Short mmCIF file of C-alpha atoms and ligand atoms in Angstrom, two decimals:
data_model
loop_
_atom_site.label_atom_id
_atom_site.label_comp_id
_atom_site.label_asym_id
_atom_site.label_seq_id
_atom_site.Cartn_x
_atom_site.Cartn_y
_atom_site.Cartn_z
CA UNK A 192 -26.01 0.68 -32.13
CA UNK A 193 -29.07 -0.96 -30.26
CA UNK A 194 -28.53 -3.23 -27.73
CA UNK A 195 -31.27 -5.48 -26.51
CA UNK A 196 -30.82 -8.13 -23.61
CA UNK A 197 -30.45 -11.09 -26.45
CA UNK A 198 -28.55 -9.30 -28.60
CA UNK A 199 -26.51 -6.32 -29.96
CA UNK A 200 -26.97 -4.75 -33.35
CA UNK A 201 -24.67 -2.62 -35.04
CA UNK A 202 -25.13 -0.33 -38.08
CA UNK A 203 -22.35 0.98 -39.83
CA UNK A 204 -22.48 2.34 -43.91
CA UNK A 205 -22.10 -1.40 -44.99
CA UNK A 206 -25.18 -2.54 -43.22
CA UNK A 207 -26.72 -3.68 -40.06
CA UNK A 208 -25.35 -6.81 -38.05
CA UNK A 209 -26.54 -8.46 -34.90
CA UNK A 210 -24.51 -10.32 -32.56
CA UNK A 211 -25.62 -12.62 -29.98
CA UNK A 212 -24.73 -12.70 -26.43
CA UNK A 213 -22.42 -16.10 -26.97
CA UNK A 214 -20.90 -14.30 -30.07
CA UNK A 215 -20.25 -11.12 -28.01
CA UNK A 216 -18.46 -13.28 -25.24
CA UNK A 217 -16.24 -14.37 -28.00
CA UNK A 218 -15.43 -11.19 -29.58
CA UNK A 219 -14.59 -10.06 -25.83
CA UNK A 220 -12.35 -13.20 -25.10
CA UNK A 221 -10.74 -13.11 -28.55
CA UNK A 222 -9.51 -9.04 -28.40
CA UNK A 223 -8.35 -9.80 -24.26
CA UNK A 224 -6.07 -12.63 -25.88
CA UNK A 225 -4.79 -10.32 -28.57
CA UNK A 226 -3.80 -7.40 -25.94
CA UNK A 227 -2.76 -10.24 -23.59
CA UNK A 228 -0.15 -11.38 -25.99
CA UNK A 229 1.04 -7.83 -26.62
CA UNK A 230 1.58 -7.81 -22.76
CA UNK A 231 3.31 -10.79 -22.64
CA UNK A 232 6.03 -9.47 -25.68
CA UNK A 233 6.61 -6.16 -24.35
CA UNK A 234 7.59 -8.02 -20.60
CA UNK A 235 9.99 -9.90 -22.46
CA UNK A 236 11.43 -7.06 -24.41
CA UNK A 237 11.74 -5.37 -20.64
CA UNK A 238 12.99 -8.62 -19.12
CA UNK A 239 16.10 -8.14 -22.30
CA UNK A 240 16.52 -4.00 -21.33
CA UNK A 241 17.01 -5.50 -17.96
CA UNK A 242 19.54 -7.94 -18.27
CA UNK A 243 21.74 -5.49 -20.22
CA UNK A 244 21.10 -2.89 -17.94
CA UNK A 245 22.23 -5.13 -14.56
CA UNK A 246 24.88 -6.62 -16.67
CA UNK A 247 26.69 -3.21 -17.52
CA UNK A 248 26.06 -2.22 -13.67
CA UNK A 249 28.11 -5.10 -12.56
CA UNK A 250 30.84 -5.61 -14.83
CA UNK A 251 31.52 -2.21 -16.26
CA UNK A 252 30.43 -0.21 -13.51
CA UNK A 253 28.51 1.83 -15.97
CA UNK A 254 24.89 2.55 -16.45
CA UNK A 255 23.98 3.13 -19.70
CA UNK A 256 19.84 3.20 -19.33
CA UNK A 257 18.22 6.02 -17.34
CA UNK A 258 14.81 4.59 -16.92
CA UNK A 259 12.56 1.93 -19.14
CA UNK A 260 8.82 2.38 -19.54
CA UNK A 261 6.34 0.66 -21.24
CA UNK A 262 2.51 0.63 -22.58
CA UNK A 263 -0.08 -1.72 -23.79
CA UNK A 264 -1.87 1.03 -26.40
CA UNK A 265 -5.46 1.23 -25.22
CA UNK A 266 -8.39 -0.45 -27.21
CA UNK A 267 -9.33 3.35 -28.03
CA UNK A 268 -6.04 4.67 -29.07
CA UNK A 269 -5.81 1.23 -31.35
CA UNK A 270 -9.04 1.70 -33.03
CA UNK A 271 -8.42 5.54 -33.48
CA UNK A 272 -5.08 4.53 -35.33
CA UNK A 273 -6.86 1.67 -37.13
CA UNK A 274 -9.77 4.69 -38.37
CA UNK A 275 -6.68 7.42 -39.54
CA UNK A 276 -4.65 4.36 -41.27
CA UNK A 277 -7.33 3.75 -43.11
CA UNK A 278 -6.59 -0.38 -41.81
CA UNK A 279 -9.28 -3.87 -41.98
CA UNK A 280 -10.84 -4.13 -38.88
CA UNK A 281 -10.01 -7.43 -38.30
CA UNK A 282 -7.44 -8.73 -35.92
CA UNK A 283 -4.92 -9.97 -38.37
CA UNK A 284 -4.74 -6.78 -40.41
CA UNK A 285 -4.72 -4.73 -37.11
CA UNK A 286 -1.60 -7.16 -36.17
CA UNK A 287 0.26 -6.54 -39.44
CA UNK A 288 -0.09 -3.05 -39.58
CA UNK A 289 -0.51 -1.20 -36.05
CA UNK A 290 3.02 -2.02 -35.09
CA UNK A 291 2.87 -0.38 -31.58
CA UNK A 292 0.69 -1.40 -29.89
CA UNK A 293 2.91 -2.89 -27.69
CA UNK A 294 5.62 -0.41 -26.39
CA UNK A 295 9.21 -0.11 -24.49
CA UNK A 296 10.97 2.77 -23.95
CA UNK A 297 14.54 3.05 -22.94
CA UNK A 298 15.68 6.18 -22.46
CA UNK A 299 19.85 6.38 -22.13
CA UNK A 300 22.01 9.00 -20.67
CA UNK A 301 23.90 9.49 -23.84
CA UNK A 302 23.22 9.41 -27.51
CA UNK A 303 26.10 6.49 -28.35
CA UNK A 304 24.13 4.48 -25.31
CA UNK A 305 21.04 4.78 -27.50
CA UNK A 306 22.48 3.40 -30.60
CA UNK A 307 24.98 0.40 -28.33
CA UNK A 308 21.41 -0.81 -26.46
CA UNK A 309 19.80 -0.71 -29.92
CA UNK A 310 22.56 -2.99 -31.40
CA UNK A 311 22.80 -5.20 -28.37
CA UNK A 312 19.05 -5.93 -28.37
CA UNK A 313 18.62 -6.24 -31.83
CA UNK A 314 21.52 -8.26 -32.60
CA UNK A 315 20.03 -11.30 -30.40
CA UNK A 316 18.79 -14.25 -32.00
CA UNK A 317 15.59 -14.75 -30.72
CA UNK A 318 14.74 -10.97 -32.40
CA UNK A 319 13.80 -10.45 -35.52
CA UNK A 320 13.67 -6.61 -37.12
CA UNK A 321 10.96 -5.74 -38.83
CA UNK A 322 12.27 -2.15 -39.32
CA UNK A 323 13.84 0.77 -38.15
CA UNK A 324 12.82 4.00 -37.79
CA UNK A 325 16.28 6.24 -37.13
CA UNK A 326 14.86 9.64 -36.17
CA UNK A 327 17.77 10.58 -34.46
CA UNK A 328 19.83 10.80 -37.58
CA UNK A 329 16.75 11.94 -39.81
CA UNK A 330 14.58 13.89 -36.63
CA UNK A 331 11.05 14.55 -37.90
CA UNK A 332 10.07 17.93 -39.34
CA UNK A 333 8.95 19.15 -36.01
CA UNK A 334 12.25 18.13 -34.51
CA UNK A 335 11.03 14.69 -32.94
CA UNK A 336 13.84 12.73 -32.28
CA UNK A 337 14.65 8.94 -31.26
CA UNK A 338 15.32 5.94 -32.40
CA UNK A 339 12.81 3.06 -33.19
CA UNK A 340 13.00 -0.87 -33.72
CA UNK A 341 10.24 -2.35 -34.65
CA UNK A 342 11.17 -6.19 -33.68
CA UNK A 343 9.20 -9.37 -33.15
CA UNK A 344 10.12 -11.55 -30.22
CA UNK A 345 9.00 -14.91 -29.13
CA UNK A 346 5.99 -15.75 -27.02
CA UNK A 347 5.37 -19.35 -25.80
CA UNK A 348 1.96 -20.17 -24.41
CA UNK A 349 0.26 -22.85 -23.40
CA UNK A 350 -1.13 -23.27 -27.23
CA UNK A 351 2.45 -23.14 -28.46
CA UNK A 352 4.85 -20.38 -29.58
CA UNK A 353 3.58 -16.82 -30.75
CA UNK A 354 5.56 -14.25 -32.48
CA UNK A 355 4.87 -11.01 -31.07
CA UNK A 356 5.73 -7.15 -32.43
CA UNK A 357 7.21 -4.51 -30.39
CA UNK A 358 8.41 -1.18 -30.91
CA UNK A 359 11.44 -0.30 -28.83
CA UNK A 360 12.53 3.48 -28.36
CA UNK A 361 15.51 4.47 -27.59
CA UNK A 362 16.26 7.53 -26.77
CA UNK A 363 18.65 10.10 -24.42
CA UNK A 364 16.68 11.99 -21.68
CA UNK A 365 16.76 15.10 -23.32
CA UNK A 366 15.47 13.91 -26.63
CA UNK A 367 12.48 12.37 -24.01
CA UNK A 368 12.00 15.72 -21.94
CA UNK A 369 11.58 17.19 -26.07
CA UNK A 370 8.84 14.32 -26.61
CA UNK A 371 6.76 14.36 -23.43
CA UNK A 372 6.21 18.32 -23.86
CA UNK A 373 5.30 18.04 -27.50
CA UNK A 374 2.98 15.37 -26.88
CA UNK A 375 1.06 17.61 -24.35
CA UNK A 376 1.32 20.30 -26.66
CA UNK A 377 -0.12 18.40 -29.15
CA UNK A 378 -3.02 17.12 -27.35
CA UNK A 379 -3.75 20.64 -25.45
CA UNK A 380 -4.11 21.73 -29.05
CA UNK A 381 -5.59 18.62 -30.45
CA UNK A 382 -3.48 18.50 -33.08
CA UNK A 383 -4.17 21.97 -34.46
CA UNK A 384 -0.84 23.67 -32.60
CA UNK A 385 -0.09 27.58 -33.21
CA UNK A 386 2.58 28.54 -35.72
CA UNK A 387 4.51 30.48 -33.02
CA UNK A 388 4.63 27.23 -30.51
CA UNK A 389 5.22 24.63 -33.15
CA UNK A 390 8.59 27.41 -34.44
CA UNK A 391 9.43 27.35 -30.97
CA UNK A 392 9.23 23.63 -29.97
CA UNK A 393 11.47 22.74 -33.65
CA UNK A 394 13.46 25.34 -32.08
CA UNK A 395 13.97 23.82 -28.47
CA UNK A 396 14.51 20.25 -30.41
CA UNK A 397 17.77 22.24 -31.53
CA UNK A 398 18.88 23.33 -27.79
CA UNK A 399 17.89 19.63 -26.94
CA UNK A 400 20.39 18.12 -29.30
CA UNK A 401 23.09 20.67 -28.82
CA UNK A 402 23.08 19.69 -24.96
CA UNK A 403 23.36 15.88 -25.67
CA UNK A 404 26.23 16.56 -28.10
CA UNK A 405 27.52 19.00 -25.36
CA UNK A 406 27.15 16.43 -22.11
CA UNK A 407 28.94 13.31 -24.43
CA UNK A 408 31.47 15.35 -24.89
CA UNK A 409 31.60 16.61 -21.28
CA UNK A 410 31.24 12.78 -20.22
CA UNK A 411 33.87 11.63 -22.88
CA UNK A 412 36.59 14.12 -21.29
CA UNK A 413 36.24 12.92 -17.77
CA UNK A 414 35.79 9.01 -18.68
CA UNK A 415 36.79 8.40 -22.13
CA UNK A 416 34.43 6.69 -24.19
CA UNK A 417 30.83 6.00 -22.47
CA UNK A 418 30.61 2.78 -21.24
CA UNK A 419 34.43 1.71 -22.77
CA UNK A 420 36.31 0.88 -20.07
CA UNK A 421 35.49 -1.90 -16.89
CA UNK A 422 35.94 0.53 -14.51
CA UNK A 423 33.93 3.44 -16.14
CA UNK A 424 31.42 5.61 -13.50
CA UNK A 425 28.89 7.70 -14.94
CA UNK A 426 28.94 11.30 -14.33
P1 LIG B 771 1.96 6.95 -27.68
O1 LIG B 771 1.25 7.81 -26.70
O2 LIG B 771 3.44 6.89 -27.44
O3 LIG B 771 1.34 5.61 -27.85
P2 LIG B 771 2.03 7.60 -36.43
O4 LIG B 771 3.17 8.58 -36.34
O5 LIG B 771 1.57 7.13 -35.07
O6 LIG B 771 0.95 8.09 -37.29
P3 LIG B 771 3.74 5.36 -37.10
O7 LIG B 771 4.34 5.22 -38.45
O8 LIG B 771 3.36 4.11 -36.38
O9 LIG B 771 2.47 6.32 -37.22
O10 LIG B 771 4.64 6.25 -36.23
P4 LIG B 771 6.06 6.12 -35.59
O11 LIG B 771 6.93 7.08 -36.25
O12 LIG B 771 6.55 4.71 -35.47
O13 LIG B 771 5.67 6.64 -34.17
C1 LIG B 771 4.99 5.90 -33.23
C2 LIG B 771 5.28 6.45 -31.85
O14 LIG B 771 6.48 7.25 -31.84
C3 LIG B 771 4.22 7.40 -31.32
O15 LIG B 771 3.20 6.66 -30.74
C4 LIG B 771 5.01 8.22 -30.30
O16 LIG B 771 5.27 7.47 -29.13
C5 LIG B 771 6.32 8.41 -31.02
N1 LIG B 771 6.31 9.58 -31.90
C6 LIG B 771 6.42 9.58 -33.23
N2 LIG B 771 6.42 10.83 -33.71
C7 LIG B 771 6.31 11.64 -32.65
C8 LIG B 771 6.28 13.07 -32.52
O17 LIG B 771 6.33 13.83 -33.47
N3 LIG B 771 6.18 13.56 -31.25
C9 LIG B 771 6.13 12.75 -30.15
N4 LIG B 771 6.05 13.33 -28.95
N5 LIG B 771 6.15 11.40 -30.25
C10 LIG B 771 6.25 10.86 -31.48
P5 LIG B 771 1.77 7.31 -30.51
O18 LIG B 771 0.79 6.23 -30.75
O19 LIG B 771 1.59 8.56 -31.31
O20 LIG B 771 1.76 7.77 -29.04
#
């Protein structure tokens, strides 16, 4: 890459090309739009969470979400999936293949809260699925579990209406606890994780899912159902 007050050029294997400072502006404009929309979908995939979340507080009493988060990916994290997917570098292939790069997570105190929010959001009208990924009844080989929509929500802008694509997690805190230490794990070891830790972590996946089975059935005893009756309190 050589960059010269006029211009910048770029060589990759398919050749050299040169971009001028007006065409640079544009490039720069043009991606802040893309992640700008992403931000926009993922607040109204929050602003959804929300709304269930406040209207189970009031009239059930019950709160079935322990905490929400939420990420724009970062340009770098995008184009390192775009190299390993092996996807076009253009905006519209990045769009129809990268389908996180907007992301909400809703982590739930019990499994059966994951799958009722998953149903409640999905089940709206302004949402269309693009796909599900259930990986807490099929968990990943190295015991990574959760449950993932990949939806597309409305967007309306000043230019009109734009369909956006989010990936929703749901997920109980233990099965989160699981993820956030493999993920360190992963990127201590940059991928390349000993045989002995990655036995171990499949192994505390196991102890993971034995104590959400354990506390719904605790929680079930002392309330019923969670979330089942208008007068339900959480443990
Ligand atoms: P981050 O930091 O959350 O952005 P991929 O698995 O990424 O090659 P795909 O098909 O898009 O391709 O994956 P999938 O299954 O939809 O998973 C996307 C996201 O799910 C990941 O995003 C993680 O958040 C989470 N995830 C999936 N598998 C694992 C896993 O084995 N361990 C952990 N801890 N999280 C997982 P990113 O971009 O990897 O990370």
């Amino acid at each position: 890459m050589r960059a010269t007050p006029e211009s910048l050029t770029v060589t990759t294997g398919a050749g050299a090309a040169t971009f001028s400072p007006e065409q640079l502006r544009a490039m720069r404009d043009e991606f802040q739009r893309f992640l700008m929309e992403y931000g926009f979908g993922m607040r109204e995939v929050e602003t959804k969470i929300g709304i269930l979340r406040d209207e189970f507080q009031t009239m059930h009493d019950y709160n079935p979400i322990e905490h929400v988060s939420s990420r724009v990916k970062s340009a770098d994290s995008i184009v390192e999936k775009v190299v390993r997917k092996g996807v076009e570098p253009d905006l519209d292939s990045i769009r129809r293949h990268i389908t996180d790069i907007a992301g909400v997570r809703v982590t739930c105190s019990f499994v059966k809260d994951a799958y009722r929010l998953f149903d409640l959001l999905t089940q709206q009208d302004d949402i269309t699925v693009l796909e599900v990924k259930d990986y807490i009844a099929h968990p990943k080989a190295n015991g990574y579990k959760s449950l993932h929509a990949i939806v597309q929500i409305p967007v309306f802008l000043s230019s009109g209406r734009v369909e956006v694509t989010v990936e929703v997690q749901f997920r109980t805190i233990a099965m989160d606890f699981w993820a956030s230490l493999e993920h360190k794990i992963y990127y201590k070891y940059d991928g390349d994780v000993p045989a002995g830790l990655l036995a171990e972590l499949t192994d505390a996946a196991g102890t993971a899912a034995e104590l959400d089975a354990r506390m719904e059935r605790l929680h079930r005893e002392l309330h019923g159902e969670p979330g089942a009756s208008p007068r339900l309190t959480a443990v």
